[in-house]
Coordinates of C-alpha atoms in Angstrom, one line a residue:
M1 CA 0.9 48.9 -50.3
R2 CA 3.3 47.6 -47.8
P3 CA 7.0 47.9 -47.6
R4 CA 8.6 44.6 -48.9
R5 CA 10.6 44.1 -45.6
T6 CA 7.0 43.9 -44.2
Q7 CA 6.5 41.7 -46.8
I8 CA 9.1 39.3 -46.7
S9 CA 8.6 39.3 -42.4
S10 CA 5.2 38.0 -43.2
L11 CA 6.2 35.2 -45.9
L12 CA 8.6 33.9 -42.9
L13 CA 5.8 34.2 -40.3
L14 CA 3.8 32.1 -42.5
C15 CA 6.8 29.6 -43.0
L16 CA 6.9 29.7 -39.7
M17 CA 3.7 28.7 -38.7
S18 CA 3.2 26.0 -40.7
L19 CA 6.2 24.2 -40.2
M20 CA 5.1 24.5 -36.3
A21 CA 1.5 23.1 -37.4
V22 CA 2.1 19.4 -38.1
P23 CA -0.5 17.6 -39.4
A24 CA -1.1 15.0 -37.0
S25 CA -0.9 12.3 -39.6
A26 CA 2.5 12.7 -40.1
L27 CA 3.1 12.6 -36.3
R28 CA 3.8 9.5 -34.6
Q29 CA 1.1 6.4 -34.1
Y30 CA 0.1 5.1 -30.7
R31 CA 0.9 1.1 -30.4
N32 CA -1.4 -0.3 -27.3
P33 CA 1.5 -1.6 -24.9
V34 CA -0.8 -4.4 -24.4
P35 CA -3.3 -5.3 -27.1
G36 CA -6.5 -5.7 -26.2
R37 CA -6.5 -4.9 -22.6
F38 CA -7.2 -1.6 -21.1
P39 CA -3.1 -0.4 -19.9
I40 CA -3.0 -0.3 -16.6
L41 CA 0.3 0.6 -15.3
A42 CA 1.8 0.8 -11.9
W43 CA 4.7 2.9 -10.6
Y44 CA 8.1 1.9 -8.2
S45 CA 5.7 -1.5 -8.7
I46 CA 8.0 -4.2 -6.9
M47 CA 10.5 -2.0 -4.8
P48 CA 13.3 -4.9 -3.5
D49 CA 15.1 -7.1 -6.1
S50 CA 14.6 -9.7 -3.7
A51 CA 11.0 -9.6 -4.3
L52 CA 11.5 -9.9 -8.1
T53 CA 9.5 -13.3 -7.8
R54 CA 6.5 -15.0 -9.6
E55 CA 4.8 -15.0 -6.7
R56 CA 5.1 -11.0 -6.7
Y57 CA 3.6 -10.3 -10.1
L58 CA 0.8 -12.7 -10.2
E59 CA -0.1 -10.9 -7.0
M60 CA -0.2 -8.1 -9.2
A61 CA -2.0 -9.0 -11.9
D62 CA -4.6 -10.0 -9.2
C63 CA -4.5 -6.4 -8.2
G64 CA -5.6 -6.0 -12.0
F65 CA -2.7 -4.4 -13.5
N66 CA -0.8 -5.6 -16.7
I67 CA 2.0 -3.2 -16.9
S68 CA 5.3 -2.8 -14.2
F69 CA 7.0 0.2 -14.0
S70 CA 9.7 -0.6 -11.3
H71 CA 12.5 2.2 -12.2
I72 CA 15.1 -0.4 -12.3
F73 CA 18.0 0.5 -13.8
Q74 CA 20.1 -2.3 -13.8
L75 CA 20.4 -4.6 -16.8
S76 CA 20.6 -7.8 -14.1
S77 CA 17.7 -6.9 -12.3
M78 CA 15.7 -6.0 -15.2
K79 CA 17.1 -9.6 -16.6
R80 CA 15.3 -10.6 -13.1
A81 CA 12.7 -8.8 -13.5
L82 CA 11.1 -10.3 -17.3
N83 CA 12.1 -13.4 -16.2
A84 CA 9.8 -13.3 -13.0
C85 CA 6.5 -11.8 -14.6
R86 CA 6.2 -14.5 -17.7
G87 CA 3.2 -16.4 -17.9
T88 CA 1.5 -13.7 -15.5
G89 CA 0.0 -11.3 -17.3
V90 CA 2.2 -8.3 -16.3
T91 CA 4.9 -7.2 -18.8
Q92 CA 7.1 -4.7 -18.3
M93 CA 7.7 -0.6 -18.8
V94 CA 11.9 -0.6 -19.1
T95 CA 14.7 2.0 -19.1
G96 CA 15.4 3.2 -22.6
Q97 CA 18.8 3.0 -21.5
L98 CA 18.9 -0.6 -22.2
V99 CA 17.2 -1.4 -25.6
G100 CA 19.8 -2.8 -27.1
E101 CA 20.0 -5.5 -24.9
L102 CA 16.1 -6.0 -24.3
K103 CA 14.7 -5.5 -27.7
G104 CA 14.3 -9.5 -28.4
D105 CA 12.3 -9.8 -24.5
S106 CA 8.6 -10.3 -25.3
M107 CA 7.7 -9.2 -22.3
V108 CA 8.7 -5.6 -22.8
S109 CA 5.5 -3.7 -23.1
G110 CA 7.5 -0.4 -23.7
W111 CA 10.7 2.1 -23.2
F112 CA 11.0 4.5 -20.7
L113 CA 12.8 8.3 -21.4
Q114 CA 12.4 10.5 -18.5
D115 CA 9.9 11.9 -15.9
E116 CA 8.3 15.6 -15.7
P117 CA 10.5 17.4 -18.6
P118 CA 10.0 21.3 -19.1
C119 CA 10.0 22.0 -22.6
A120 CA 13.9 23.0 -22.2
G121 CA 14.6 19.5 -22.6
F122 CA 12.7 18.4 -25.6
P123 CA 15.5 18.2 -28.0
A124 CA 17.2 16.1 -25.6
L125 CA 14.4 13.8 -25.5
R126 CA 13.9 13.6 -29.2
E127 CA 17.7 12.3 -29.6
F128 CA 16.8 10.0 -26.9
R129 CA 13.4 8.8 -29.0
D130 CA 15.8 8.3 -31.6
Q131 CA 18.1 6.2 -30.3
V132 CA 15.5 4.2 -29.0
L133 CA 13.9 4.4 -32.9
A134 CA 17.0 3.4 -34.1
E135 CA 17.0 -0.5 -32.2
D136 CA 12.7 -1.2 -31.9
T137 CA 10.2 0.3 -33.6
T138 CA 7.4 -1.8 -32.2
R139 CA 6.5 -0.8 -29.2
V140 CA 5.4 2.9 -27.1
I141 CA 7.8 5.3 -26.4
Y142 CA 6.7 6.4 -22.5
L143 CA 7.4 9.6 -20.8
N144 CA 5.5 11.4 -18.6
L145 CA 4.6 15.5 -18.7
L146 CA 4.4 18.0 -15.7
P147 CA 1.0 18.9 -14.2
N148 CA -1.2 22.4 -15.2
Y149 CA -0.8 23.7 -11.4
V150 CA 3.4 23.8 -12.8
A151 CA 4.0 27.7 -13.2
P152 CA 4.1 28.3 -17.0
E153 CA 7.7 29.7 -16.8
A154 CA 8.8 26.7 -15.5
L155 CA 7.4 24.4 -18.5
G156 CA 9.0 26.8 -20.8
T157 CA 5.5 28.0 -22.3
T158 CA 3.2 30.9 -22.0
S159 CA 0.4 27.9 -20.8
Y160 CA -0.1 24.5 -20.4
R161 CA -1.6 23.4 -23.7
E162 CA 1.5 25.1 -25.5
Y163 CA 3.4 22.5 -23.5
L164 CA 1.1 19.5 -24.2
E165 CA 0.9 20.9 -28.4
R166 CA 5.1 21.8 -28.5
F167 CA 5.9 18.2 -26.6
T168 CA 3.7 16.2 -29.3
R169 CA 5.8 18.2 -32.3
E170 CA 9.0 18.2 -30.9
V171 CA 8.8 14.9 -29.2
D172 CA 6.8 13.0 -31.0
L173 CA 5.7 9.6 -28.8
G174 CA 2.4 9.0 -30.0
L175 CA 1.3 9.0 -26.6
I176 CA 0.7 12.1 -24.4
S177 CA 1.7 11.4 -20.6
Y178 CA 0.9 13.1 -17.4
D179 CA 0.8 13.0 -13.4
N180 CA -2.0 15.8 -11.7
Y181 CA -3.1 14.7 -8.2
P182 CA -5.8 16.8 -7.4
I183 CA -7.2 15.5 -4.2
V184 CA -6.2 17.2 -0.9
M185 CA -6.6 17.7 2.2
S186 CA -8.6 21.3 3.3
G187 CA -8.8 21.5 6.9
D188 CA -11.4 18.9 7.9
S189 CA -12.5 18.5 4.4
L190 CA -11.2 17.2 0.9
M191 CA -10.8 19.8 -2.1
V192 CA -10.7 19.2 -5.3
K193 CA -7.6 21.0 -7.0
P194 CA -9.6 24.1 -9.3
Q195 CA -7.5 23.3 -12.1
F196 CA -7.7 19.4 -12.1
Y197 CA -10.2 19.6 -15.1
G198 CA -8.9 22.0 -17.4
N199 CA -5.7 20.1 -16.9
L200 CA -8.1 16.8 -18.4
E201 CA -9.9 20.2 -21.3
D202 CA -5.8 20.4 -22.4
A203 CA -5.3 17.1 -22.6
L204 CA -8.4 16.2 -24.8
A205 CA -7.9 18.9 -26.9
V206 CA -4.6 17.9 -27.7
S207 CA -5.3 14.5 -27.7
R208 CA -7.8 15.3 -30.4
S209 CA -5.7 18.0 -32.7
S210 CA -2.7 15.7 -32.7
G211 CA -4.5 12.2 -32.8
Q212 CA -2.3 11.2 -29.9
P213 CA -4.7 9.3 -27.5
F214 CA -3.0 10.4 -23.6
W215 CA -2.5 8.5 -20.2
A216 CA -3.8 9.7 -16.8
F217 CA -3.1 8.7 -12.7
A218 CA -4.3 8.2 -10.0
L219 CA -2.8 8.8 -6.7
T220 CA -2.7 5.4 -4.1
T221 CA 0.1 6.9 -2.3
A222 CA -0.5 9.5 1.1
H223 CA 1.9 12.3 1.5
G224 CA 2.0 15.6 2.7
D225 CA -1.4 17.0 2.2
Y226 CA -2.3 14.1 -0.1
P227 CA -4.7 11.9 2.2
V228 CA -5.2 8.4 1.9
A229 CA -6.6 6.9 -0.8
T230 CA -10.6 5.9 -0.9
S231 CA -13.3 4.7 -2.6
D232 CA -14.5 7.2 -3.4
I233 CA -11.3 9.2 -4.4
L234 CA -9.9 6.5 -6.5
H235 CA -13.3 6.5 -8.3
L236 CA -13.3 10.2 -8.9
E237 CA -9.8 10.2 -10.0
V238 CA -9.9 7.4 -12.5
F239 CA -13.5 7.7 -14.0
S240 CA -13.0 11.5 -14.5
N241 CA -10.0 10.8 -16.7
L242 CA -11.9 7.9 -18.6
A243 CA -14.7 10.1 -18.8
Y244 CA -12.2 12.7 -20.9
G245 CA -11.0 9.6 -23.0
A246 CA -7.5 8.2 -21.4
Q247 CA -6.5 5.7 -22.7
G248 CA -4.6 4.1 -19.8
I249 CA -4.6 4.8 -16.2
Q250 CA -1.8 4.7 -14.0
Y251 CA -0.9 4.6 -10.3
F252 CA 1.3 6.5 -7.7
T253 CA 2.3 4.1 -6.6
Y254 CA 1.9 0.2 -5.4
W255 CA 4.8 0.1 -3.4
N256 CA 5.7 2.4 -0.9
P257 CA 8.9 3.9 -2.6
G258 CA 10.3 5.1 0.7
N259 CA 10.8 8.8 1.8
Q260 CA 12.4 10.1 -1.2
G261 CA 14.0 14.0 -0.4
T262 CA 10.9 15.1 2.0
W263 CA 8.7 13.6 0.9
N264 CA 6.5 11.3 3.7
F265 CA 5.2 8.5 1.7
H266 CA 3.3 6.2 3.7
T267 CA -0.3 3.7 3.4
A268 CA 0.9 2.4 -0.2
P269 CA -0.7 -0.7 -1.6
I270 CA 2.2 -2.7 -0.8
S271 CA 3.7 -1.2 2.5
L272 CA 8.0 -1.1 2.6
D273 CA 7.8 -4.5 4.6
G274 CA 6.2 -5.9 1.6
Q275 CA 2.6 -6.5 3.1
R276 CA -0.7 -6.0 2.0
T277 CA -2.5 -2.4 2.9
H278 CA -6.6 -2.6 2.7
V279 CA -5.8 0.2 -0.5
W280 CA -4.1 -2.7 -2.6
Y281 CA -7.9 -4.3 -1.7
L282 CA -9.6 -1.3 -3.0
L283 CA -7.2 -0.7 -5.9
R284 CA -7.9 -4.5 -6.8
D285 CA -11.6 -3.6 -7.3
I286 CA -11.6 -0.3 -9.3
N287 CA -9.0 -2.2 -11.5
R288 CA -11.6 -4.9 -12.2
E289 CA -14.4 -2.5 -12.9
I290 CA -12.3 -0.9 -15.2
Q291 CA -11.4 -4.1 -17.0
A292 CA -15.1 -5.5 -16.9
L293 CA -15.5 -2.0 -18.8
T294 CA -12.8 -2.5 -21.3
P295 CA -15.1 -2.5 -24.9
V296 CA -16.6 1.3 -22.6
F297 CA -13.7 2.9 -23.0
L298 CA -10.4 0.5 -24.4
G299 CA -10.2 2.7 -28.4
A300 CA -13.3 5.2 -27.3
K301 CA -14.1 8.9 -28.3
V302 CA -14.8 11.6 -26.5
V303 CA -17.9 13.3 -28.6
S304 CA -18.8 16.2 -25.6
V305 CA -18.3 16.8 -22.3
G306 CA -19.8 19.1 -20.1
H307 CA -20.7 20.2 -16.6
T308 CA -23.7 21.3 -14.6
G309 CA -23.5 23.1 -11.2
A310 CA -24.1 27.2 -10.6
A311 CA -20.0 27.5 -10.1
L312 CA -18.3 25.1 -13.2
P313 CA -14.7 24.0 -12.5
V314 CA -11.7 26.1 -14.1
Q315 CA -11.5 25.9 -17.7
T316 CA -14.7 23.7 -17.9
H317 CA -18.2 24.3 -20.4
R318 CA -21.0 24.1 -19.2
L319 CA -23.7 21.2 -20.1
T320 CA -25.9 22.8 -23.6
H321 CA -27.4 19.2 -24.5
L322 CA -27.1 16.2 -24.3
P323 CA -27.5 13.2 -26.8
A324 CA -31.1 11.1 -27.5
P325 CA -32.3 10.1 -26.2
F326 CA -31.6 12.0 -22.9
H327 CA -33.3 14.8 -22.1
S328 CA -32.0 16.2 -18.9
V329 CA -29.5 15.5 -15.9
E330 CA -30.2 17.0 -13.0
A331 CA -28.1 17.0 -9.4
S332 CA -29.0 18.3 -6.4
G333 CA -25.4 20.3 -5.1
Q334 CA -22.1 21.3 -6.7
G335 CA -23.3 19.7 -9.9
V336 CA -22.1 16.4 -12.2
L337 CA -19.5 15.2 -15.0
V338 CA -21.4 14.2 -18.0
S339 CA -19.5 12.7 -20.7
H340 CA -21.1 11.9 -24.2
L341 CA -18.6 8.4 -25.5
Q342 CA -18.8 7.0 -28.8
N343 CA -16.9 3.4 -29.3
G344 CA -17.8 1.6 -32.8
K345 CA -21.6 1.7 -33.1
A346 CA -22.0 2.1 -29.3
H347 CA -22.7 5.2 -27.4
Y348 CA -23.0 5.6 -23.7
L349 CA -23.3 8.5 -21.7
L350 CA -21.2 8.8 -18.1
I351 CA -22.5 10.8 -15.4
L352 CA -19.7 11.2 -12.4
N353 CA -20.5 13.1 -8.7
R354 CA -17.5 15.1 -8.7
D355 CA -18.0 16.7 -5.3
I356 CA -15.4 14.5 -2.9
N357 CA -17.1 15.5 0.3
H358 CA -21.1 15.1 -0.2
A359 CA -23.2 12.5 -1.9
Q360 CA -25.4 14.1 -4.5
T361 CA -29.1 12.7 -6.0
V362 CA -28.8 12.8 -9.7
T363 CA -31.8 13.0 -11.2
V364 CA -32.2 11.7 -15.5
K365 CA -34.3 11.5 -18.2
R366 CA -34.9 9.9 -20.5
S367 CA -37.0 8.0 -23.8
R368 CA -38.1 3.9 -22.8
G369 CA -36.2 1.6 -24.0
L370 CA -32.2 2.6 -23.0
C371 CA -31.1 0.5 -20.9
R372 CA -28.9 1.0 -18.1
I373 CA -25.3 -0.5 -18.0
L374 CA -23.8 0.6 -14.9
S375 CA -24.1 2.4 -11.4
C376 CA -21.4 3.0 -8.9
G377 CA -19.6 -0.5 -10.1
C378 CA -22.7 -2.0 -9.7
Q379 CA -24.3 -4.4 -12.7
V380 CA -28.6 -3.7 -12.9
K381 CA -30.7 -5.5 -14.9
D382 CA -31.6 -4.7 -17.6
H383 CA -34.8 -3.4 -17.2
A384 CA -34.4 -1.3 -14.8
R385 CA -36.6 1.8 -15.0
Q386 CA -35.2 3.9 -12.0
D387 CA -34.5 7.9 -13.4
T388 CA -33.6 9.0 -9.3
F389 CA -29.7 7.8 -8.6
S390 CA -27.6 8.8 -5.3
L391 CA -24.5 9.2 -6.2
R392 CA -21.4 9.0 -3.8
P393 CA -18.4 10.9 -4.2
G394 CA -17.0 10.2 -7.4
H395 CA -19.1 7.6 -8.5
Y396 CA -21.0 7.5 -11.6
L397 CA -23.9 6.1 -14.0
L398 CA -22.6 4.8 -17.1
F399 CA -25.3 4.3 -19.9
G400 CA -25.2 2.5 -23.3
W401 CA -27.2 2.4 -26.7
K402 CA -26.7 1.9 -30.2

């Protein structure tokens, strides 16, 4: 028989564990800030006060955005931005400090708390959240978390997944958002950071356990070792996120934010002097692609996700089974990501070339009667029967069936 002290300690531990394991049903529920549309948010969206005009927001809408986040902290400037975006299809993410003054404005899509907090900041953020909720319970409350390549000691946890889990319990916004910019220059070629897909694995796992969806990022402004955005880079980042079930896509940045500290930001979609660069047009095209696929991705649940290839990305799982009516997926090179998504009664299979430097030949064996919906973002006829495809770096195939 255990000593009584040990029994008491065990009971205390069980009580503590029961408090920590908050059921998903007890957590705050997510609200889509742009109902019926897929959230596409721009960080540093329109920078100078002089650019807060209706024309600029119409330009943003034409680029495919529906949420603007310009980091405007002055009430007078924020009112100008809200008035300028009316009727354009673009709404505003507003700092939570302004909730009392602006909670009645229909152009507010949500309230922002803070960027990239460690666990030590969670109690203060919970208090901030409660202050916002005391004024407005109808909109999303939002902040952005650190990526998994930050050391656990800097996060204040023993693992990255624990960081996400503690956030959902202790801050509990109804939404998980984090940034991870995975593609960097390595010599003369590009490299996908090895932690990228592990970050998505953790985000998916915690999203499932908490019942809170996640938003993720793509990088559109070059700096340091991060290259100028290309169609291949944007597709790999965006559609990897969507393959793991992301319910919002965010871009850093829309407007060049200027050289902050040691960063040499350049080749943003909108330059410092307010001109469109070629990246603006790449961004417009991929955002139109996302919007066209809203019935696929908005509200989709990930049934399974796996990878092929001799060497798998860190923390991912090998593809071991496929949903009927698929028999096999084979790739000629490094390997592909394969995600089975369900949205209502519809099922989808997304196959993405995760090699950022090389095209791959992908062979898909499947039962007859299945329609291929999209190939690399290009519409194809329902009767297409081709089983072998050449996928550009970062690009994808998308099948659908019921």
